[in-house]
Short mmCIF file of C-alpha atoms in Angstrom, two decimals:
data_model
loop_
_atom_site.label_atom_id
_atom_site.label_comp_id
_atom_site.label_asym_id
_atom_site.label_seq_id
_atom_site.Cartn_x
_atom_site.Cartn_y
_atom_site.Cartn_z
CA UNK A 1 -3.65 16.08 9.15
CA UNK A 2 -0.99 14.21 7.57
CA UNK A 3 2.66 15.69 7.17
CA UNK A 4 6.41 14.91 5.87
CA UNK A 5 9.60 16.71 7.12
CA UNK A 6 13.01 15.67 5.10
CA UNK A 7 16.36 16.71 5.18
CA UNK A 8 16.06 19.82 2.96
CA UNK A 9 19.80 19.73 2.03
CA UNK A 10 21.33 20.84 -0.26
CA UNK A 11 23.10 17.79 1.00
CA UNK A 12 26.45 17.20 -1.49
CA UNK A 13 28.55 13.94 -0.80
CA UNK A 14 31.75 12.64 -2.71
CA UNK A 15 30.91 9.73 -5.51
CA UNK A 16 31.33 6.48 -4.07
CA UNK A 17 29.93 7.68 -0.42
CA UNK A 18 27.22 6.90 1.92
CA UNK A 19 23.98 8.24 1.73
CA UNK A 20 21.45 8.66 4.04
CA UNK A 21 18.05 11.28 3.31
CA UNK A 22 15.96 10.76 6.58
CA UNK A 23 12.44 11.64 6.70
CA UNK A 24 9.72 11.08 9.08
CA UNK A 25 6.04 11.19 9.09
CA UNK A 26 2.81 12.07 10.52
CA UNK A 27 -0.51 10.31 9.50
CA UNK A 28 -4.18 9.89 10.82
CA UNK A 29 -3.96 6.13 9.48
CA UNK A 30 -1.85 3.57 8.05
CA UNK A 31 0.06 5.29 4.90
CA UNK A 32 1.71 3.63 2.07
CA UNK A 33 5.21 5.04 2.10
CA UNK A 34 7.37 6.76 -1.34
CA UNK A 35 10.36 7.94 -2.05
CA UNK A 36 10.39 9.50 -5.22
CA UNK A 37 13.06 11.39 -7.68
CA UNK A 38 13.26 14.25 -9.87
CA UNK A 39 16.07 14.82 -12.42
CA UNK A 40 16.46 18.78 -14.02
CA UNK A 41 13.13 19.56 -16.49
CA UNK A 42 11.40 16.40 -15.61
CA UNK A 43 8.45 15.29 -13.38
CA UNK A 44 8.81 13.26 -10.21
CA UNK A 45 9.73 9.21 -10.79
CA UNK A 46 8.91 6.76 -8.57
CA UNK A 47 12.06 5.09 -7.01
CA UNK A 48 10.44 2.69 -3.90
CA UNK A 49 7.50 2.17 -2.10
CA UNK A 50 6.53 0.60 1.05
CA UNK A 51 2.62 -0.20 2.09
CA UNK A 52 3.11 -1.63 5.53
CA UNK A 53 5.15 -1.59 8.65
CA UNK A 54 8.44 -3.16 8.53
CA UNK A 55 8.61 -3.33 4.93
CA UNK A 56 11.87 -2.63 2.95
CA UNK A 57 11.46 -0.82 -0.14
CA UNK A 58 14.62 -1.14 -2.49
CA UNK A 59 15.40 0.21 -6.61
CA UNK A 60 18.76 0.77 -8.08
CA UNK A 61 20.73 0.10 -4.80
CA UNK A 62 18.23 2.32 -2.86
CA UNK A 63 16.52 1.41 0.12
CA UNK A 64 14.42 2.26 3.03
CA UNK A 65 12.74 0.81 5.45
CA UNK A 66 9.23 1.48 6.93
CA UNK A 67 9.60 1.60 10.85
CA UNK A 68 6.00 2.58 12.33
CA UNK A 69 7.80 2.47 15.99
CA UNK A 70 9.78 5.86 14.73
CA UNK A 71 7.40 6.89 12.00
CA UNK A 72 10.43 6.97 9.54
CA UNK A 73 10.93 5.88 5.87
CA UNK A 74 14.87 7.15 5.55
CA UNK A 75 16.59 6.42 2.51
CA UNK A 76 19.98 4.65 2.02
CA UNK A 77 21.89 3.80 -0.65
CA UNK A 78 25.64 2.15 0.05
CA UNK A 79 27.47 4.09 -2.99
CA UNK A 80 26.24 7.18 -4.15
CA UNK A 81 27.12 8.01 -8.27
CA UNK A 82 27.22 11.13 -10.08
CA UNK A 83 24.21 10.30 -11.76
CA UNK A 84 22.17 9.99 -8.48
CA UNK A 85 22.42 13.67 -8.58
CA UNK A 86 18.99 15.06 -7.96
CA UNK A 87 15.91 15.96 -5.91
CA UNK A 88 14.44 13.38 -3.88
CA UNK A 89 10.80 13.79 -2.20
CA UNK A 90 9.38 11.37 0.81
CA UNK A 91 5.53 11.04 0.50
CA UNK A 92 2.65 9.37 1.86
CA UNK A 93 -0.44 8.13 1.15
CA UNK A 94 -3.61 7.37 3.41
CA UNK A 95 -7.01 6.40 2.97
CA UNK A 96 -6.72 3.86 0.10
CA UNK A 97 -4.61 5.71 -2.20
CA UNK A 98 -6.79 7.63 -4.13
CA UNK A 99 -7.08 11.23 -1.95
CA UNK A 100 -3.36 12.48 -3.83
CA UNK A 101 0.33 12.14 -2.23
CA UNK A 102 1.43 14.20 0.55
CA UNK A 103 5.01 15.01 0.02
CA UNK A 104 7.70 16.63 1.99
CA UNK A 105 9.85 19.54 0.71
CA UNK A 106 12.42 17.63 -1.01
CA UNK A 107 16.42 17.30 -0.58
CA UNK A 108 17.87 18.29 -3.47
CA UNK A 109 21.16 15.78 -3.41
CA UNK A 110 24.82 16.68 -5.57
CA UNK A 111 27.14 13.97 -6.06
CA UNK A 112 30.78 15.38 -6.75
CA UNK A 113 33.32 13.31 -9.06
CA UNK B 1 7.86 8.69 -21.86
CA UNK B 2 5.91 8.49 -18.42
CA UNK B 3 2.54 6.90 -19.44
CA UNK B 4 1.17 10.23 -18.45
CA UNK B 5 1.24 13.31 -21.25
CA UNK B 6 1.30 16.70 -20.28
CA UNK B 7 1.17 19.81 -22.92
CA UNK B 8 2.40 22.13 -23.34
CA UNK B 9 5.70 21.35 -21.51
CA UNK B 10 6.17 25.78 -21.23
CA UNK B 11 3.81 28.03 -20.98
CA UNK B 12 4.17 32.33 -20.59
CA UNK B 13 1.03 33.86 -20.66
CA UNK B 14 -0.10 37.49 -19.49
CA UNK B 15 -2.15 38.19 -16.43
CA UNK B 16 -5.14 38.66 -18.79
CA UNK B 17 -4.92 35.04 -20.76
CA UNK B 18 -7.16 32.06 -20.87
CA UNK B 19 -5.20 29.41 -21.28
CA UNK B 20 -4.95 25.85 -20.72
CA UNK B 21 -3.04 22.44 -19.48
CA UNK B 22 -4.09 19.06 -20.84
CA UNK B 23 -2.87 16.11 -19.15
CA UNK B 24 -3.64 12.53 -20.81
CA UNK B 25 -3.40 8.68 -19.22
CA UNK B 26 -4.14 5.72 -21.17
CA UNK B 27 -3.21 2.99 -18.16
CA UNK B 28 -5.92 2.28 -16.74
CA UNK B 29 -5.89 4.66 -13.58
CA UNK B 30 -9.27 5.67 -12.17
CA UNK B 31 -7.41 8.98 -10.75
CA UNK B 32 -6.24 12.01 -11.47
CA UNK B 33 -4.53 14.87 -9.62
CA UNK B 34 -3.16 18.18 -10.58
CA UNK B 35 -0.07 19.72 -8.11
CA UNK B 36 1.49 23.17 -8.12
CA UNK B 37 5.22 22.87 -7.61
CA UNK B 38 7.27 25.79 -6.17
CA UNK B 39 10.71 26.73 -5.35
CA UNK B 40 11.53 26.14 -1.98
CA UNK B 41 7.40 24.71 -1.30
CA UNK B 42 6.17 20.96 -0.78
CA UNK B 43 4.52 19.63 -4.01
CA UNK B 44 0.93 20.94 -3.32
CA UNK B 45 -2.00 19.08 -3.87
CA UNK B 46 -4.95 21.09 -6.20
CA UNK B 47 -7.35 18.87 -7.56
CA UNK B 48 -8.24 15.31 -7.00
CA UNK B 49 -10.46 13.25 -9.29
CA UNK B 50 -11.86 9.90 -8.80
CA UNK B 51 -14.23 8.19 -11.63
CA UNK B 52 -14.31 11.81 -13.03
CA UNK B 53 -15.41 13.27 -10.08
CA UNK B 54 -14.05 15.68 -8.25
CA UNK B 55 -13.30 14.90 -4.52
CA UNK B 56 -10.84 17.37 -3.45
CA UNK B 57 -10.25 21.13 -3.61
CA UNK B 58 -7.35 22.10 -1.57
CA UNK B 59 -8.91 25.86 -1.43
CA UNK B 60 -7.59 26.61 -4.85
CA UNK B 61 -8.35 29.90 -6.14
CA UNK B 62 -11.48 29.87 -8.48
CA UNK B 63 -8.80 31.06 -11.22
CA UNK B 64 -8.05 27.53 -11.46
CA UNK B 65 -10.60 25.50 -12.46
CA UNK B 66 -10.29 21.72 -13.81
CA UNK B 67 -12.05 19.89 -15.99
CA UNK B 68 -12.37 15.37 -16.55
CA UNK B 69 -14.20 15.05 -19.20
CA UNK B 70 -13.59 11.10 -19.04
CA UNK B 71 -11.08 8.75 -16.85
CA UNK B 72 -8.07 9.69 -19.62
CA UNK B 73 -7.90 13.04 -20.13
CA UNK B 74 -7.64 15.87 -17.11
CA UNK B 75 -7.81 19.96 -17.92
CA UNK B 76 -6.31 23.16 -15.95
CA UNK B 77 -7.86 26.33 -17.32
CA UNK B 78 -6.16 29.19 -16.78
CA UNK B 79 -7.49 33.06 -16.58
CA UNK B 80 -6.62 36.20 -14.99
CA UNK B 81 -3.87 34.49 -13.30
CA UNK B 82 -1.08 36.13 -10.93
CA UNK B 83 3.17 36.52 -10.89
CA UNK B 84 2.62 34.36 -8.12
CA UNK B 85 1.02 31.53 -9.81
CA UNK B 86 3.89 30.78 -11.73
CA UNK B 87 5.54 27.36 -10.76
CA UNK B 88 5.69 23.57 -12.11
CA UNK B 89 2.27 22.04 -12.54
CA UNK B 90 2.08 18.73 -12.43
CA UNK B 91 -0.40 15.54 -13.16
CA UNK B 92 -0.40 12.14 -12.04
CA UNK B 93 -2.59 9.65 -12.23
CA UNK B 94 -3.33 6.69 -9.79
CA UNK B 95 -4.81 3.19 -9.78
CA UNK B 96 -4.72 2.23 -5.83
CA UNK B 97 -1.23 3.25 -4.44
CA UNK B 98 0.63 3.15 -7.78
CA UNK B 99 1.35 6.57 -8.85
CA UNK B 100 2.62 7.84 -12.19
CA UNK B 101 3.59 11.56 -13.02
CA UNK B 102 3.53 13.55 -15.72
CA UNK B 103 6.87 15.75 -17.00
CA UNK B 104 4.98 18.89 -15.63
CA UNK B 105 4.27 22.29 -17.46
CA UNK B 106 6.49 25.15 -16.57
CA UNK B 107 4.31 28.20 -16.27
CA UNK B 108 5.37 31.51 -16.44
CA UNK B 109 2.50 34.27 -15.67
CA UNK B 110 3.54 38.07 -16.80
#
């Protein structure tokens, strides 16, 4: 079946820093890639998606990169801001997109002043 | 505002209740999903609905039982639930890969 591991964290960087959340994946097919974000009290926002190898999703300075070589869709972003501060899921999606979103467990991300 | 409506946004109900979730798309998405989100747990998948119809049940317990009455509108119903069940239920909706979620329902089960 298909999977998603992530960096759990909690992973807590200075602003202004690098960030990198890896995640990799495990699919029966070819999966559409997601990152997606979740502030406090809210549901989960899309921030990037990528539907085939060697595509580069990017939103709001964030990017990743869909390598099928490594099975990996790790997110980047060059300078991190408090307000970035949040929980950030990797998903997938197989089969044509309409059997749901697998998603991994989430890295729950703190950006210090 | 999401695009996708879900009430009530809390819920604390005793083991004993009926209740229910109501989650409501007007974008055009042909379908609709219900997750359970728990602390320290993947987002996991419940319910699937394409064109109204059901295609998935992820072995969720027959306490949970959905309900899409038409491509908008998606129903949890709630009864005789457990302290476990508690957790951040979600909906989304989907038209091919583009996903949009709901703000969730907190549930709290006494």
């Amino acid at each position: 079946g298909n999977s998603v591991t992530q960096m759990e964290g909690p992973v807590t960087l200075s602003e202004e820093a690098f960030l990198t959340i890896n995640c990799t994946y495990t699919a029966t097919g070819y999966p559409s890639l997601f990152w997606y974000v979740q502030y406090p009290g809210e549901g989960l926002q899309l921030l990037l998606k990528a539907t085939k190898a060697d595509d580069k999703g990017s939103n709001k300075g964030f990017e990743a990169t869909y390598r099928k070589e490594t099975t990996s869709f790790h997110l980047e972003k060059g300078s991190v801001q408090v307000s970035d501060s949040a929980v950030y899921f990797c998903a997938l999606s197989d089969l044509g997109g309409a059997d749901g979103l697998t998603f991994g467990k989430g890295t729950h991300l703190i950006i210090q002043p | 505002e999401t695009g996708v409506t879900q009430t009530p946004r809390h819920l604390v109900m005793g083991m004993t209740n009926k209740k229910s979730l109501k989650c409501e798309q007007h974008l055009g998405h042909n379908a609709m999903y219900w997750y359970k989100q728990s602390a320290k747990k993947p987002l996991e998948l419940m319910f699937v609905y394409n064109f109204k119809e059901q295609t998935e049940n992820n072995s969720v317990p027959s306490r949970f039982s959905p309900e899409c009455p038409n491509s908008s509108h998606l129903f949890l119903h709630l009864h005789t639930l457990q302290p476990e069940d508690s957790a951040l239920y979600l909906c989304a909706s989907s038209l091919d890969y583009g996903y949009t979620f709901g703000s969730g329902t907190r549930l709290t089960v006494v």
